[in-house]
Amino acid sequence: RWRWAERGPEGTFSQCVRYLAFLWNLLFLLLGLLALATGVWGLLAKGSLAGERFVPLGSDPMLLFVLAGLGASAVSLAGCLGALRSSPCLLRFFVGAVLAFAGLEVLGGLLLLAARHRLRDALRDALLLCLLRYQDEPDLRFLVDEVQRSLRCCGLGSYRDWEANPYFNCSAPGAQACSVPASCCLDPWQNGTVANALCAAGALRLGDVVAGTVVYVGGCVAQLSAWLRGQAGAIAAGAAVLVLVEAIGALMALKMLGDITTRE
């Protein structure tokens, strides 16, 4: 009786940890499946999988959702089944995968910290790629438009960087020649209610002073760099919360592994 009374609370606590670990991993399994479904839907909607138009699959941003969803779903499923069936093999796989993810995140953070002085150049290269492929990739177009609208900027260093785009270049055919995207416009609305896609028509033919009355003439690299510096605290806090969440899941799995080893 004395031994049963001594071990009873431990058994109850172990059961609570087991069910909490199951629910914890079930939540992340659902989130992983949601990310996976979003990625697959994005690829199908753009015809990347259906072959409606040629888009290199490896360069599609929606592929990141697919890979992240697959990884999170597989690890969370192992955690769910390991907690439900008290499987040492699945629990060890779960702990190993979580530790690997946490290690990669910490390594990535350290690399970013070490290469922070080169971050501006990397950011400029990424924005240049977005600028050149603006008309070819809907995801990149959406990203560029959001950045230019939110930060009230245009191009990399100035609005004239859009001359490098084959569709906006002054020698290009079509209505967009010598223009910049509508997201560069100071007032992208017609009569205040209807979006005007040609509000920046001919902006590259204008001088800087006149163009400044129609579009934002300052570039986005400096503005985006300043914004990222301002968000450094929030980014670090988010990374810390993510590592804490992973640590809680790993500790619960280790607790269950310890209980299984004790029973054996």
mmCIF file of N, CA, C and O in Angstrom, residues 205-258:
data_model
loop_
_atom_site.group_PDB
_atom_site.id
_atom_site.type_symbol
_atom_site.label_atom_id
_atom_site.label_comp_id
_atom_site.label_asym_id
_atom_site.label_seq_id
_atom_site.Cartn_x
_atom_site.Cartn_y
_atom_site.Cartn_z
ATOM 1 N N ARG A 205 10.252 58.729 -68.043
ATOM 2 C CA ARG A 205 10.585 59.781 -68.997
ATOM 3 C C ARG A 205 10.699 61.146 -68.306
ATOM 4 O O ARG A 205 11.212 62.097 -68.882
ATOM 5 N N LEU A 206 10.182 61.224 -67.079
ATOM 6 C CA LEU A 206 10.141 62.497 -66.372
ATOM 7 C C LEU A 206 11.450 62.745 -65.622
ATOM 8 O O LEU A 206 12.180 61.818 -65.293
ATOM 9 N N GLY A 207 11.728 63.965 -65.342
ATOM 10 C CA GLY A 207 12.859 64.291 -64.484
ATOM 11 C C GLY A 207 12.546 63.924 -63.047
ATOM 12 O O GLY A 207 11.381 63.702 -62.679
ATOM 13 N N ASP A 208 13.586 63.908 -62.215
ATOM 14 C CA ASP A 208 13.392 63.475 -60.828
ATOM 15 C C ASP A 208 12.409 64.368 -60.081
ATOM 16 O O ASP A 208 11.597 63.876 -59.290
ATOM 17 N N VAL A 209 12.476 65.670 -60.330
ATOM 18 C CA VAL A 209 11.594 66.594 -59.602
ATOM 19 C C VAL A 209 10.135 66.372 -59.997
ATOM 20 O O VAL A 209 9.248 66.269 -59.146
ATOM 21 N N VAL A 210 9.889 66.275 -61.286
ATOM 22 C CA VAL A 210 8.513 66.068 -61.759
ATOM 23 C C VAL A 210 8.022 64.673 -61.368
ATOM 24 O O VAL A 210 6.880 64.491 -60.942
ATOM 25 N N ALA A 211 8.907 63.667 -61.497
ATOM 26 C CA ALA A 211 8.521 62.301 -61.136
ATOM 27 C C ALA A 211 8.163 62.211 -59.657
ATOM 28 O O ALA A 211 7.300 61.422 -59.263
ATOM 29 N N GLY A 212 8.808 63.038 -58.825
ATOM 30 C CA GLY A 212 8.525 63.029 -57.392
ATOM 31 C C GLY A 212 7.125 63.482 -57.053
ATOM 32 O O GLY A 212 6.662 63.250 -55.931
ATOM 33 N N THR A 213 6.426 64.121 -57.999
ATOM 34 C CA THR A 213 5.035 64.507 -57.776
ATOM 35 C C THR A 213 4.065 63.399 -58.156
ATOM 36 O O THR A 213 2.858 63.522 -57.907
ATOM 37 N N VAL A 214 4.611 62.324 -58.766
ATOM 38 C CA VAL A 214 3.753 61.218 -59.238
ATOM 39 C C VAL A 214 4.049 59.919 -58.487
ATOM 40 O O VAL A 214 3.130 59.199 -58.078
ATOM 41 N N VAL A 215 5.340 59.623 -58.312
ATOM 42 C CA VAL A 215 5.732 58.355 -57.687
ATOM 43 C C VAL A 215 6.740 58.628 -56.574
ATOM 44 O O VAL A 215 7.313 59.720 -56.471
ATOM 45 N N TYR A 216 6.965 57.611 -55.752
ATOM 46 C CA TYR A 216 8.031 57.680 -54.755
ATOM 47 C C TYR A 216 9.361 57.517 -55.487
ATOM 48 O O TYR A 216 9.548 56.560 -56.237
ATOM 49 N N VAL A 217 10.276 58.433 -55.278
ATOM 50 C CA VAL A 217 11.540 58.376 -56.010
ATOM 51 C C VAL A 217 12.637 57.693 -55.201
ATOM 52 O O VAL A 217 13.650 57.270 -55.762
ATOM 53 N N GLY A 218 12.480 57.561 -53.888
ATOM 54 C CA GLY A 218 13.492 56.916 -53.051
ATOM 55 C C GLY A 218 13.418 55.403 -53.147
ATOM 56 O O GLY A 218 12.340 54.824 -53.338
ATOM 57 N N GLY A 219 14.585 54.734 -53.021
ATOM 58 C CA GLY A 219 14.640 53.282 -53.115
ATOM 59 C C GLY A 219 14.225 52.587 -51.831
ATOM 60 O O GLY A 219 14.101 53.201 -50.769
ATOM 61 N N CYS A 220 14.058 51.260 -51.932
ATOM 62 C CA CYS A 220 13.544 50.467 -50.826
ATOM 63 C C CYS A 220 14.635 49.812 -49.981
ATOM 64 O O CYS A 220 14.343 49.357 -48.868
ATOM 65 N N VAL A 221 15.872 49.711 -50.488
ATOM 66 C CA VAL A 221 16.912 48.993 -49.752
ATOM 67 C C VAL A 221 17.182 49.656 -48.409
ATOM 68 O O VAL A 221 17.192 49.008 -47.359
ATOM 69 N N ALA A 222 17.402 50.968 -48.424
ATOM 70 C CA ALA A 222 17.694 51.685 -47.182
ATOM 71 C C ALA A 222 16.500 51.633 -46.231
ATOM 72 O O ALA A 222 16.659 51.422 -45.025
ATOM 73 N N GLN A 223 15.299 51.803 -46.776
ATOM 74 C CA GLN A 223 14.097 51.805 -45.934
ATOM 75 C C GLN A 223 13.853 50.428 -45.325
ATOM 76 O O GLN A 223 13.514 50.316 -44.146
ATOM 77 N N LEU A 224 14.042 49.388 -46.126
ATOM 78 C CA LEU A 224 13.814 48.036 -45.624
ATOM 79 C C LEU A 224 14.875 47.649 -44.600
ATOM 80 O O LEU A 224 14.570 46.980 -43.601
ATOM 81 N N SER A 225 16.117 48.074 -44.815
ATOM 82 C CA SER A 225 17.187 47.802 -43.846
ATOM 83 C C SER A 225 16.878 48.462 -42.510
ATOM 84 O O SER A 225 17.051 47.852 -41.443
ATOM 85 N N ALA A 226 16.410 49.712 -42.553
ATOM 86 C CA ALA A 226 16.055 50.415 -41.317
ATOM 87 C C ALA A 226 14.879 49.737 -40.629
ATOM 88 O O ALA A 226 14.852 49.611 -39.390
ATOM 89 N N TRP A 227 13.898 49.278 -41.410
ATOM 90 C CA TRP A 227 12.743 48.596 -40.827
ATOM 91 C C TRP A 227 13.162 47.287 -40.146
ATOM 92 O O TRP A 227 12.688 46.975 -39.047
ATOM 93 N N LEU A 228 14.045 46.534 -40.790
ATOM 94 C CA LEU A 228 14.512 45.275 -40.202
ATOM 95 C C LEU A 228 15.290 45.526 -38.914
ATOM 96 O O LEU A 228 15.161 44.764 -37.948
ATOM 97 N N ARG A 229 16.095 46.586 -38.883
ATOM 98 C CA ARG A 229 16.812 46.918 -37.648
ATOM 99 C C ARG A 229 15.835 47.259 -36.532
ATOM 100 O O ARG A 229 16.035 46.886 -35.377
ATOM 101 N N GLY A 230 14.762 47.948 -36.888
ATOM 102 C CA GLY A 230 13.754 48.288 -35.887
ATOM 103 C C GLY A 230 12.986 47.078 -35.385
ATOM 104 O O GLY A 230 12.473 47.087 -34.265
ATOM 105 N N GLN A 231 12.893 46.029 -36.215
ATOM 106 C CA GLN A 231 12.157 44.823 -35.837
ATOM 107 C C GLN A 231 13.053 43.747 -35.257
ATOM 108 O O GLN A 231 12.587 42.626 -35.020
ATOM 109 N N ALA A 232 14.337 44.055 -35.043
ATOM 110 C CA ALA A 232 15.274 43.036 -34.564
ATOM 111 C C ALA A 232 14.833 42.438 -33.235
ATOM 112 O O ALA A 232 14.944 41.223 -33.015
ATOM 113 N N GLY A 233 14.320 43.276 -32.331
ATOM 114 C CA GLY A 233 13.869 42.774 -31.034
ATOM 115 C C GLY A 233 12.706 41.807 -31.166
ATOM 116 O O GLY A 233 12.682 40.748 -30.520
ATOM 117 N N ALA A 234 11.738 42.155 -32.013
ATOM 118 C CA ALA A 234 10.580 41.284 -32.211
ATOM 119 C C ALA A 234 10.976 39.970 -32.869
ATOM 120 O O ALA A 234 10.463 38.905 -32.521
ATOM 121 N N ILE A 235 11.917 40.038 -33.822
ATOM 122 C CA ILE A 235 12.390 38.822 -34.485
ATOM 123 C C ILE A 235 13.105 37.912 -33.498
ATOM 124 O O ILE A 235 12.891 36.691 -33.468
ATOM 125 N N ALA A 236 13.954 38.503 -32.644
ATOM 126 C CA ALA A 236 14.660 37.713 -31.635
ATOM 127 C C ALA A 236 13.686 37.091 -30.639
ATOM 128 O O ALA A 236 13.848 35.928 -30.233
ATOM 129 N N ALA A 237 12.660 37.851 -30.243
ATOM 130 C CA ALA A 237 11.663 37.321 -29.308
ATOM 131 C C ALA A 237 10.885 36.164 -29.946
ATOM 132 O O ALA A 237 10.619 35.148 -29.288
ATOM 133 N N GLY A 238 10.527 36.309 -31.222
ATOM 134 C CA GLY A 238 9.827 35.220 -31.912
ATOM 135 C C GLY A 238 10.677 33.971 -32.014
ATOM 136 O O GLY A 238 10.177 32.852 -31.822
ATOM 137 N N ALA A 239 11.977 34.141 -32.310
ATOM 138 C CA ALA A 239 12.880 32.994 -32.384
ATOM 139 C C ALA A 239 13.017 32.317 -31.023
ATOM 140 O O ALA A 239 13.048 31.085 -30.924
ATOM 141 N N ALA A 240 13.084 33.130 -29.955
ATOM 142 C CA ALA A 240 13.197 32.569 -28.605
ATOM 143 C C ALA A 240 11.943 31.783 -28.231
ATOM 144 O O ALA A 240 12.034 30.705 -27.624
ATOM 145 N N VAL A 241 10.783 32.295 -28.601
ATOM 146 C CA VAL A 241 9.529 31.577 -28.311
ATOM 147 C C VAL A 241 9.482 30.262 -29.066
ATOM 148 O O VAL A 241 9.059 29.226 -28.524
ATOM 149 N N LEU A 242 9.941 30.275 -30.324
ATOM 150 C CA LEU A 242 9.950 29.052 -31.116
ATOM 151 C C LEU A 242 10.857 27.997 -30.490
ATOM 152 O O LEU A 242 10.474 26.817 -30.379
ATOM 153 N N VAL A 243 12.051 28.405 -30.063
ATOM 154 C CA VAL A 243 12.970 27.466 -29.415
ATOM 155 C C VAL A 243 12.371 26.959 -28.105
ATOM 156 O O VAL A 243 12.504 25.776 -27.759
ATOM 157 N N LEU A 244 11.684 27.826 -27.359
ATOM 158 C CA LEU A 244 11.050 27.415 -26.101
ATOM 159 C C LEU A 244 9.956 26.386 -26.353
ATOM 160 O O LEU A 244 9.842 25.389 -25.617
ATOM 161 N N VAL A 245 9.155 26.609 -27.394
ATOM 162 C CA VAL A 245 8.096 25.652 -27.740
ATOM 163 C C VAL A 245 8.698 24.293 -28.084
ATOM 164 O O VAL A 245 8.209 23.242 -27.644
ATOM 165 N N GLU A 246 9.768 24.305 -28.875
ATOM 166 C CA GLU A 246 10.432 23.050 -29.226
ATOM 167 C C GLU A 246 11.034 22.380 -27.995
ATOM 168 O O GLU A 246 10.983 21.147 -27.865
ATOM 169 N N ALA A 247 11.590 23.181 -27.067
ATOM 170 C CA ALA A 247 12.179 22.614 -25.848
ATOM 171 C C ALA A 247 11.112 21.952 -24.975
ATOM 172 O O ALA A 247 11.343 20.874 -24.408
ATOM 173 N N ILE A 248 9.936 22.566 -24.880
ATOM 174 C CA ILE A 248 8.848 21.979 -24.089
ATOM 175 C C ILE A 248 8.431 20.637 -24.673
ATOM 176 O O ILE A 248 8.246 19.644 -23.951
ATOM 177 N N GLY A 249 8.272 20.585 -25.991
ATOM 178 C CA GLY A 249 7.914 19.319 -26.632
ATOM 179 C C GLY A 249 8.964 18.252 -26.412
ATOM 180 O O GLY A 249 8.636 17.088 -26.132
ATOM 181 N N ALA A 250 10.258 18.620 -26.533
ATOM 182 C CA ALA A 250 11.334 17.651 -26.332
ATOM 183 C C ALA A 250 11.384 17.171 -24.884
ATOM 184 O O ALA A 250 11.599 15.975 -24.617
ATOM 185 N N LEU A 251 11.164 18.069 -23.912
ATOM 186 C CA LEU A 251 11.188 17.683 -22.497
ATOM 187 C C LEU A 251 10.051 16.715 -22.170
ATOM 188 O O LEU A 251 10.245 15.756 -21.400
ATOM 189 N N MET A 252 8.876 16.953 -22.726
ATOM 190 C CA MET A 252 7.762 16.032 -22.488
ATOM 191 C C MET A 252 8.072 14.656 -23.074
ATOM 192 O O MET A 252 7.782 13.626 -22.453
ATOM 193 N N ALA A 253 8.671 14.629 -24.263
ATOM 194 C CA ALA A 253 9.026 13.346 -24.874
ATOM 195 C C ALA A 253 10.098 12.633 -24.051
ATOM 196 O O ALA A 253 10.043 11.405 -23.860
ATOM 197 N N LEU A 254 11.070 13.384 -23.537
ATOM 198 C CA LEU A 254 12.110 12.776 -22.703
ATOM 199 C C LEU A 254 11.529 12.241 -21.405
ATOM 200 O O LEU A 254 11.972 11.196 -20.903
ATOM 201 N N LYS A 255 10.552 12.931 -20.846
ATOM 202 C CA LYS A 255 9.880 12.452 -19.639
ATOM 203 C C LYS A 255 9.180 11.117 -19.904
ATOM 204 O O LYS A 255 9.275 10.170 -19.100
ATOM 205 N N MET A 256 8.492 11.021 -21.040
ATOM 206 C CA MET A 256 7.825 9.768 -21.380
ATOM 207 C C MET A 256 8.835 8.652 -21.623
ATOM 208 O O MET A 256 8.612 7.498 -21.220
ATOM 209 N N LEU A 257 9.953 8.977 -22.280
ATOM 210 C CA LEU A 257 10.997 7.975 -22.484
ATOM 211 C C LEU A 257 11.554 7.469 -21.161
ATOM 212 O O LEU A 257 11.814 6.272 -20.987
ATOM 213 N N GLY A 258 11.726 8.405 -20.207
ATOM 214 C CA GLY A 258 12.197 7.998 -18.882
ATOM 215 C C GLY A 258 11.211 7.086 -18.180
ATOM 216 O O GLY A 258 11.608 6.095 -17.538
#
